[in-house]
């Protein structure tokens, strides 16, 4: 058995505790919560499964139908450009006898030529617009000359071939043969697939695979000879040229391992995007295609432009009617000519026919591409992408043949769908002729062409992309070819993501050359990379200070859940999947950095080398077992932590139930710099600098790969989250290489009106602001309470190193130390990393519940936010140049928000003045003074009074403003009833309300946050005016503002001379009496001493230096406060003066005017006049300014919600539909591997109180008793009986999840598999694997009971970190 002997030892060597007395044997099992991250997700998961099932069916149907429709309309359009054909018309609706033939007019042909050009141009226009958007809103490196030349060459070859096919070949063919040609554009891909691509698809390419590849290539080549040999038309004889040229577009996707081609690809893909190239290439392709169309069609060149407008209008179609026409009796081989009379008529064309065909083709191709990309993103590619695209050609052929033959058999059959004068060229006039021509043209070969296409595009059945991968990772070219959308979607789909590492690893270099020597060096370095280097390493980094027990409980429960999840994945990998990790596997380690962890007061600390722990650390130690009890529902006996003395203070190391490590780094502020930013510097340099860079046995390439796959989860000590939230962030990191940080949706928790306000504020901030930043640029702040950082991004130049700067200037102290999370993101953005927002990743954090605490928190946030955004704006050119996701337009958007923030108090002041005038019907000066004096009082208090008095005055004024805002709300409603909803103020108010309501509807799980909008509305003056004033006038206060509680001490009288007041040193504390003593290696000791000396030495400032810094902060405060007041005062003054002259300076509101009728009795005249509502220019500017911001945010919110829905759908697995009879062995393996983590989680889960091992048995509180009047009392008696039974029975220890799993997995008892979502074949496979594992375990010798291999020499008194049980801190064993 593969058990951990060390863990066995400490499990068996626990001290046996006395049984509690019967009077204290009652239990309090944890109840399942329905709030926070513990909320029940079953309904949501069920809804998402239903939605994904709907997505499967919908996407399959749309992709199949749209691809077939796009190809049919394309063939229909191309066939009608042939001016030589006459179309026999239906005479039923013409009231004519005999046969009527429609003669194609020049205008009709020109219209169809332009329609084909527009159909080709539509996706190129989409490409151009996407390239323009990305180049404007993101920064992409400009391509090299070689890249431009090669991309242009092959794209133009494709365009020329497509024009030849469209304007020469297809007009000469019938619909059936035209549809068959669709699967004959794969020759170059099939050739490259044979030469270079086979090894990608098959691990061992045997002779059978090569034979199939050769047959596929030969099948594609047969069309070059067979049809040209059977036709006398020159256009068909040259069929090979267009088909060959068209297939050149997808060469790059199939040329992957040949040394020369690999070098070319590596050169042209030096930049990750070719959007700069497509800015000019897309228009160039449209021009080339159009010129080729005009040239090949044969009309005079200038007539296509002169007759353009007429061609799209109604024009005459010439008809020729004959009593009898020349009929060729093809059966008897004779001809009978009896036509004697003929006449000509004209018919007006239907211009909508061309427009409808064009729109149908463009729309169908677009839907096929969009829904196909959606299928790839949410991992439903096999059923909803590969299957319909491969079925598209056979279905198109069948439908084309059916429609054309139906039209040939009955000319009036499609009268309502297709105009009678337009052609649907059939292969034969009847079924007999159809069969004969099928044999004559060797149409029986098309299944071979289709199978060759299927073999060439086999990679689409084996998707390798990450969930929600960006377009550049899914497709070689950014958009699609609208005329061949199904073939383009298949061959444009990437076989693998092209990266330099992959090319270097796969290239087979045999020749010499400078460029190839460089690639050879990459290969040698890449071969040293191990698979474990690519496994995500999740390192939790939490900072703690003065958290309460309730807050610590939420954090520790989250860590225990992570530990359980990682253990389940590890057990699935080890015992169920044969050593293969699942897609979501990760390694886990938890680090807690505890600031000010010791009592350093001389009255309580006898020996400063061994100071006492403060009560907050003791609370953490006591809370761990409680957190495990809350999660597992049973008393978990976590082994006492290993205690280690370190140069920065101390360290406690726990082994959690899942056998992952949780390390608490206890910081002594006399030894190391305290506060959150320095804790972050501490763990960055320790985890990234020491643990990765200082590992000598790792090559530079391995270190780079490890850093790319190492993620730091920055947390606060009160955060509450689920493992799925972390996994969603890791998914984003996997999907986007340049992503440096990702944050989740933060939900504030707590009680009271201040928390209600924050719920709505956080909701609006995430729904609109963060979503907009994510879509059009980058998120500027990834909050440190729950964010994931990529190690390699933090290790970039000017990130970690610059983050260690000591703020020697007042402005830097505000920017660096008051908002360290935002400053870290600013450094990442300046170095080119992307920061994203993942709305599906939910986390819950405690928020301030009281007015003063909230104001102090925002007092710290507001100045740092303004300082960091101003830093980005002032260095905008550098940021735009380095960061691909930040553009000049995005900088302009942030500048608009900055202006709105600075002028926010003045704007709210003016709004309140106008509201008082409208609601209370007072003059504008009275309203001005009513608002001015409270603000003046508060400004003076911020200058002369202490903060507690400032907060008191702010609270009183805020309460008054809340009452006023309620009156304003009622006044707005009354005004809306009087003026109507289309009045300027009413319309803007309604638009904002509708936007917020729709945003809430788009977030159904958070819809109840809208109820808190009333609190948000009535506190707008307080939060956007008073709070801004308070923050600016107190920016010289650099204290934390929250959790400023003093360090808790033991009760008792304090007497400095009484030795009983001394607290025990932390190493001798009774709470750690059972803990073993350990030590760190000498190398690590030296690292910590050097790090502290270099960056983290406690700041020892003299009184003069402190006074100088305080004076500098006051000077900075005075400067900013003066500027802030003056800017807002000038703004208010200008707007107020203009408002006074509203009678002269106003605009007429053109919407919803009021009409009046007057009667002059003296003159007996009736007067009718119209009165327009007045809108002052400043008000119009406000509406335009904030309206633009709201529109941008509203549109961006929709895009972000679609991305979030895609991410959720990608994580949902459907397990509802299984057919045991049709399930193959391979499918059973895939099904079992997909459920392995779920099985492992069930097998390792501890038994809850009163539960049996049998998962099928009832919970004891749900035992079935007789249906009588004593049911409730019987249940109570059973509970009492079970309490006795539980106390007397020896309880199993479920504290080790690995031991729980192995005890059940290797036991002789049958496992209950009833509730597992597995088929019978998968269950049988599981039992076979279990039997093999049990056999292997039985053959493994086990030590005698109660014995374990010694870890340290018998005389050793300390446990060293160099031992196996502490290998996480030993770099040699770590890598």
mmCIF file of N, CA and C in Angstrom, residues 55 57-71 119 122-123 126 358-376 380 384-385 388-389 475 479-486 489 1202:
data_model
loop_
_atom_site.group_PDB
_atom_site.id
_atom_site.type_symbol
_atom_site.label_atom_id
_atom_site.label_comp_id
_atom_site.label_asym_id
_atom_site.label_seq_id
_atom_site.Cartn_x
_atom_site.Cartn_y
_atom_site.Cartn_z
ATOM 1 N N UNK A 55 -27.137 24.635 -25.352
ATOM 2 C CA UNK A 55 -26.055 25.165 -26.195
ATOM 3 C C UNK A 55 -25.545 24.100 -27.163
ATOM 4 N N UNK A 57 -27.222 21.637 -28.545
ATOM 5 C CA UNK A 57 -28.186 21.454 -29.633
ATOM 6 C C UNK A 57 -28.256 22.701 -30.512
ATOM 7 N N UNK A 58 -28.327 23.858 -29.874
ATOM 8 C CA UNK A 58 -28.451 25.097 -30.637
ATOM 9 C C UNK A 58 -27.241 25.337 -31.520
ATOM 10 N N UNK A 59 -26.050 25.191 -30.952
ATOM 11 C CA UNK A 59 -24.827 25.465 -31.720
ATOM 12 C C UNK A 59 -24.689 24.456 -32.854
ATOM 13 N N UNK A 60 -24.985 23.185 -32.588
ATOM 14 C CA UNK A 60 -24.935 22.183 -33.650
ATOM 15 C C UNK A 60 -25.863 22.564 -34.793
ATOM 16 N N UNK A 61 -27.098 22.905 -34.451
ATOM 17 C CA UNK A 61 -28.057 23.251 -35.495
ATOM 18 C C UNK A 61 -27.668 24.504 -36.253
ATOM 19 N N UNK A 62 -27.202 25.540 -35.542
ATOM 20 C CA UNK A 62 -26.847 26.793 -36.202
ATOM 21 C C UNK A 62 -25.634 26.608 -37.101
ATOM 22 N N UNK A 63 -24.603 25.893 -36.626
ATOM 23 C CA UNK A 63 -23.400 25.690 -37.437
ATOM 24 C C UNK A 63 -23.729 24.897 -38.691
ATOM 25 N N UNK A 64 -24.504 23.822 -38.535
ATOM 26 C CA UNK A 64 -24.858 23.017 -39.709
ATOM 27 C C UNK A 64 -25.739 23.807 -40.676
ATOM 28 N N UNK A 65 -26.786 24.416 -40.160
ATOM 29 C CA UNK A 65 -27.718 25.128 -41.044
ATOM 30 C C UNK A 65 -27.057 26.332 -41.702
ATOM 31 N N UNK A 66 -26.276 27.088 -40.940
ATOM 32 C CA UNK A 66 -25.662 28.290 -41.507
ATOM 33 C C UNK A 66 -24.582 27.944 -42.523
ATOM 34 N N UNK A 67 -23.790 26.909 -42.267
ATOM 35 C CA UNK A 67 -22.761 26.532 -43.241
ATOM 36 C C UNK A 67 -23.384 26.028 -44.536
ATOM 37 N N UNK A 68 -24.455 25.238 -44.435
ATOM 38 C CA UNK A 68 -25.153 24.759 -45.638
ATOM 39 C C UNK A 68 -25.794 25.929 -46.384
ATOM 40 N N UNK A 69 -26.458 26.821 -45.640
ATOM 41 C CA UNK A 69 -27.115 27.956 -46.283
ATOM 42 C C UNK A 69 -26.102 28.874 -46.957
ATOM 43 N N UNK A 70 -24.974 29.127 -46.292
ATOM 44 C CA UNK A 70 -23.953 30.008 -46.880
ATOM 45 C C UNK A 70 -23.413 29.421 -48.174
ATOM 46 N N UNK A 71 -23.161 28.112 -48.210
ATOM 47 C CA UNK A 71 -22.623 27.491 -49.413
ATOM 48 C C UNK A 71 -23.675 27.455 -50.524
ATOM 49 N N UNK A 119 -20.085 39.882 -50.717
ATOM 50 C CA UNK A 119 -20.078 38.699 -49.854
ATOM 51 C C UNK A 119 -18.658 38.326 -49.454
ATOM 52 N N UNK A 122 -17.347 41.115 -46.874
ATOM 53 C CA UNK A 122 -17.922 41.232 -45.526
ATOM 54 C C UNK A 122 -16.978 40.720 -44.442
ATOM 55 N N UNK A 123 -16.476 39.470 -44.529
ATOM 56 C CA UNK A 123 -15.544 39.040 -43.478
ATOM 57 C C UNK A 123 -14.234 39.812 -43.486
ATOM 58 N N UNK A 126 -14.946 42.771 -41.495
ATOM 59 C CA UNK A 126 -14.912 42.416 -40.078
ATOM 60 C C UNK A 126 -13.467 42.292 -39.596
ATOM 61 N N UNK A 358 -27.596 38.275 -50.836
ATOM 62 C CA UNK A 358 -26.353 38.782 -50.250
ATOM 63 C C UNK A 358 -26.417 38.769 -48.729
ATOM 64 N N UNK A 359 -27.503 39.298 -48.177
ATOM 65 C CA UNK A 359 -27.626 39.329 -46.714
ATOM 66 C C UNK A 359 -27.684 37.924 -46.128
ATOM 67 N N UNK A 360 -28.363 37.020 -46.829
ATOM 68 C CA UNK A 360 -28.446 35.638 -46.344
ATOM 69 C C UNK A 360 -27.076 34.987 -46.324
ATOM 70 N N UNK A 361 -26.299 35.190 -47.378
ATOM 71 C CA UNK A 361 -24.969 34.572 -47.437
ATOM 72 C C UNK A 361 -24.043 35.143 -46.369
ATOM 73 N N UNK A 362 -24.020 36.465 -46.255
ATOM 74 C CA UNK A 362 -23.150 37.103 -45.259
ATOM 75 C C UNK A 362 -23.578 36.722 -43.846
ATOM 76 N N UNK A 363 -24.882 36.778 -43.578
ATOM 77 C CA UNK A 363 -25.363 36.443 -42.246
ATOM 78 C C UNK A 363 -25.123 34.992 -41.880
ATOM 79 N N UNK A 364 -25.360 34.081 -42.820
ATOM 80 C CA UNK A 364 -25.149 32.657 -42.533
ATOM 81 C C UNK A 364 -23.676 32.362 -42.266
ATOM 82 N N UNK A 365 -22.788 32.919 -43.076
ATOM 83 C CA UNK A 365 -21.357 32.694 -42.857
ATOM 84 C C UNK A 365 -20.906 33.267 -41.524
ATOM 85 N N UNK A 366 -21.411 34.436 -41.176
ATOM 86 C CA UNK A 366 -21.047 35.048 -39.901
ATOM 87 C C UNK A 366 -21.529 34.201 -38.729
ATOM 88 N N UNK A 367 -22.769 33.741 -38.785
ATOM 89 C CA UNK A 367 -23.294 32.897 -37.714
ATOM 90 C C UNK A 367 -22.495 31.608 -37.590
ATOM 91 N N UNK A 368 -22.122 31.023 -38.710
ATOM 92 C CA UNK A 368 -21.328 29.790 -38.664
ATOM 93 C C UNK A 368 -20.012 30.023 -37.946
ATOM 94 N N UNK A 369 -19.349 31.122 -38.258
ATOM 95 C CA UNK A 369 -18.061 31.409 -37.623
ATOM 96 C C UNK A 369 -18.223 31.718 -36.130
ATOM 97 N N UNK A 370 -19.180 32.574 -35.789
ATOM 98 C CA UNK A 370 -19.344 32.995 -34.398
ATOM 99 C C UNK A 370 -19.761 31.822 -33.520
ATOM 100 N N UNK A 371 -20.729 31.043 -33.966
ATOM 101 C CA UNK A 371 -21.183 29.915 -33.155
ATOM 102 C C UNK A 371 -20.118 28.820 -33.114
ATOM 103 N N UNK A 372 -19.355 28.663 -34.201
ATOM 104 C CA UNK A 372 -18.267 27.691 -34.172
ATOM 105 C C UNK A 372 -17.191 28.087 -33.187
ATOM 106 N N UNK A 373 -16.837 29.349 -33.153
ATOM 107 C CA UNK A 373 -15.840 29.814 -32.185
ATOM 108 C C UNK A 373 -16.355 29.658 -30.764
ATOM 109 N N UNK A 374 -17.626 29.921 -30.560
ATOM 110 C CA UNK A 374 -18.237 29.734 -29.250
ATOM 111 C C UNK A 374 -18.160 28.272 -28.818
ATOM 112 N N UNK A 375 -18.381 27.351 -29.746
ATOM 113 C CA UNK A 375 -18.290 25.923 -29.425
ATOM 114 C C UNK A 375 -16.876 25.545 -28.995
ATOM 115 N N UNK A 376 -15.868 26.106 -29.667
ATOM 116 C CA UNK A 376 -14.479 25.807 -29.297
ATOM 117 C C UNK A 376 -14.146 26.379 -27.928
ATOM 118 N N UNK A 380 -17.233 22.293 -26.508
ATOM 119 C CA UNK A 380 -18.234 21.385 -27.085
ATOM 120 C C UNK A 380 -17.896 21.191 -28.560
ATOM 121 N N UNK A 384 -20.638 19.922 -31.571
ATOM 122 C CA UNK A 384 -21.252 21.141 -32.082
ATOM 123 C C UNK A 384 -20.374 21.902 -33.058
ATOM 124 N N UNK A 385 -19.201 21.394 -33.381
ATOM 125 C CA UNK A 385 -18.323 22.087 -34.330
ATOM 126 C C UNK A 385 -17.807 21.115 -35.382
ATOM 127 N N UNK A 388 -20.981 19.024 -37.259
ATOM 128 C CA UNK A 388 -21.768 19.742 -38.279
ATOM 129 C C UNK A 388 -20.930 20.243 -39.448
ATOM 130 N N UNK A 389 -19.682 20.631 -39.222
ATOM 131 C CA UNK A 389 -18.852 21.098 -40.326
ATOM 132 C C UNK A 389 -18.525 19.966 -41.287
ATOM 133 N N UNK A 475 -7.587 30.088 -33.952
ATOM 134 C CA UNK A 475 -7.510 30.146 -35.408
ATOM 135 C C UNK A 475 -6.184 30.750 -35.844
ATOM 136 N N UNK A 479 -10.078 35.929 -38.951
ATOM 137 C CA UNK A 479 -11.468 35.750 -39.323
ATOM 138 C C UNK A 479 -11.588 34.615 -40.321
ATOM 139 N N UNK A 480 -12.531 34.647 -41.214
ATOM 140 C CA UNK A 480 -12.884 33.481 -42.002
ATOM 141 C C UNK A 480 -13.065 33.888 -43.450
ATOM 142 N N UNK A 481 -13.151 32.902 -44.311
ATOM 143 C CA UNK A 481 -13.475 33.113 -45.712
ATOM 144 C C UNK A 481 -14.976 32.863 -45.865
ATOM 145 N N UNK A 482 -15.726 33.910 -46.155
ATOM 146 C CA UNK A 482 -17.178 33.785 -46.167
ATOM 147 C C UNK A 482 -17.722 32.910 -47.265
ATOM 148 N N UNK A 483 -17.003 32.765 -48.389
ATOM 149 C CA UNK A 483 -17.502 31.972 -49.505
ATOM 150 C C UNK A 483 -17.263 30.477 -49.304
ATOM 151 N N UNK A 484 -16.281 30.125 -48.492
ATOM 152 C CA UNK A 484 -15.990 28.721 -48.174
ATOM 153 C C UNK A 484 -15.921 28.579 -46.661
ATOM 154 N N UNK A 485 -16.988 28.931 -45.983
ATOM 155 C CA UNK A 485 -16.925 29.079 -44.539
ATOM 156 C C UNK A 485 -16.709 27.742 -43.837
ATOM 157 N N UNK A 486 -17.282 26.652 -44.349
ATOM 158 C CA UNK A 486 -17.121 25.373 -43.658
ATOM 159 C C UNK A 486 -15.702 24.846 -43.791
ATOM 160 N N UNK A 489 -13.384 27.102 -41.704
ATOM 161 C CA UNK A 489 -13.508 26.884 -40.268
ATOM 162 C C UNK A 489 -12.740 25.649 -39.819
ATOM 163 N N UNK A 1202 -21.092 37.920 -21.755
ATOM 164 C CA UNK A 1202 -21.002 36.806 -22.696
ATOM 165 C C UNK A 1202 -19.738 35.987 -22.419
#
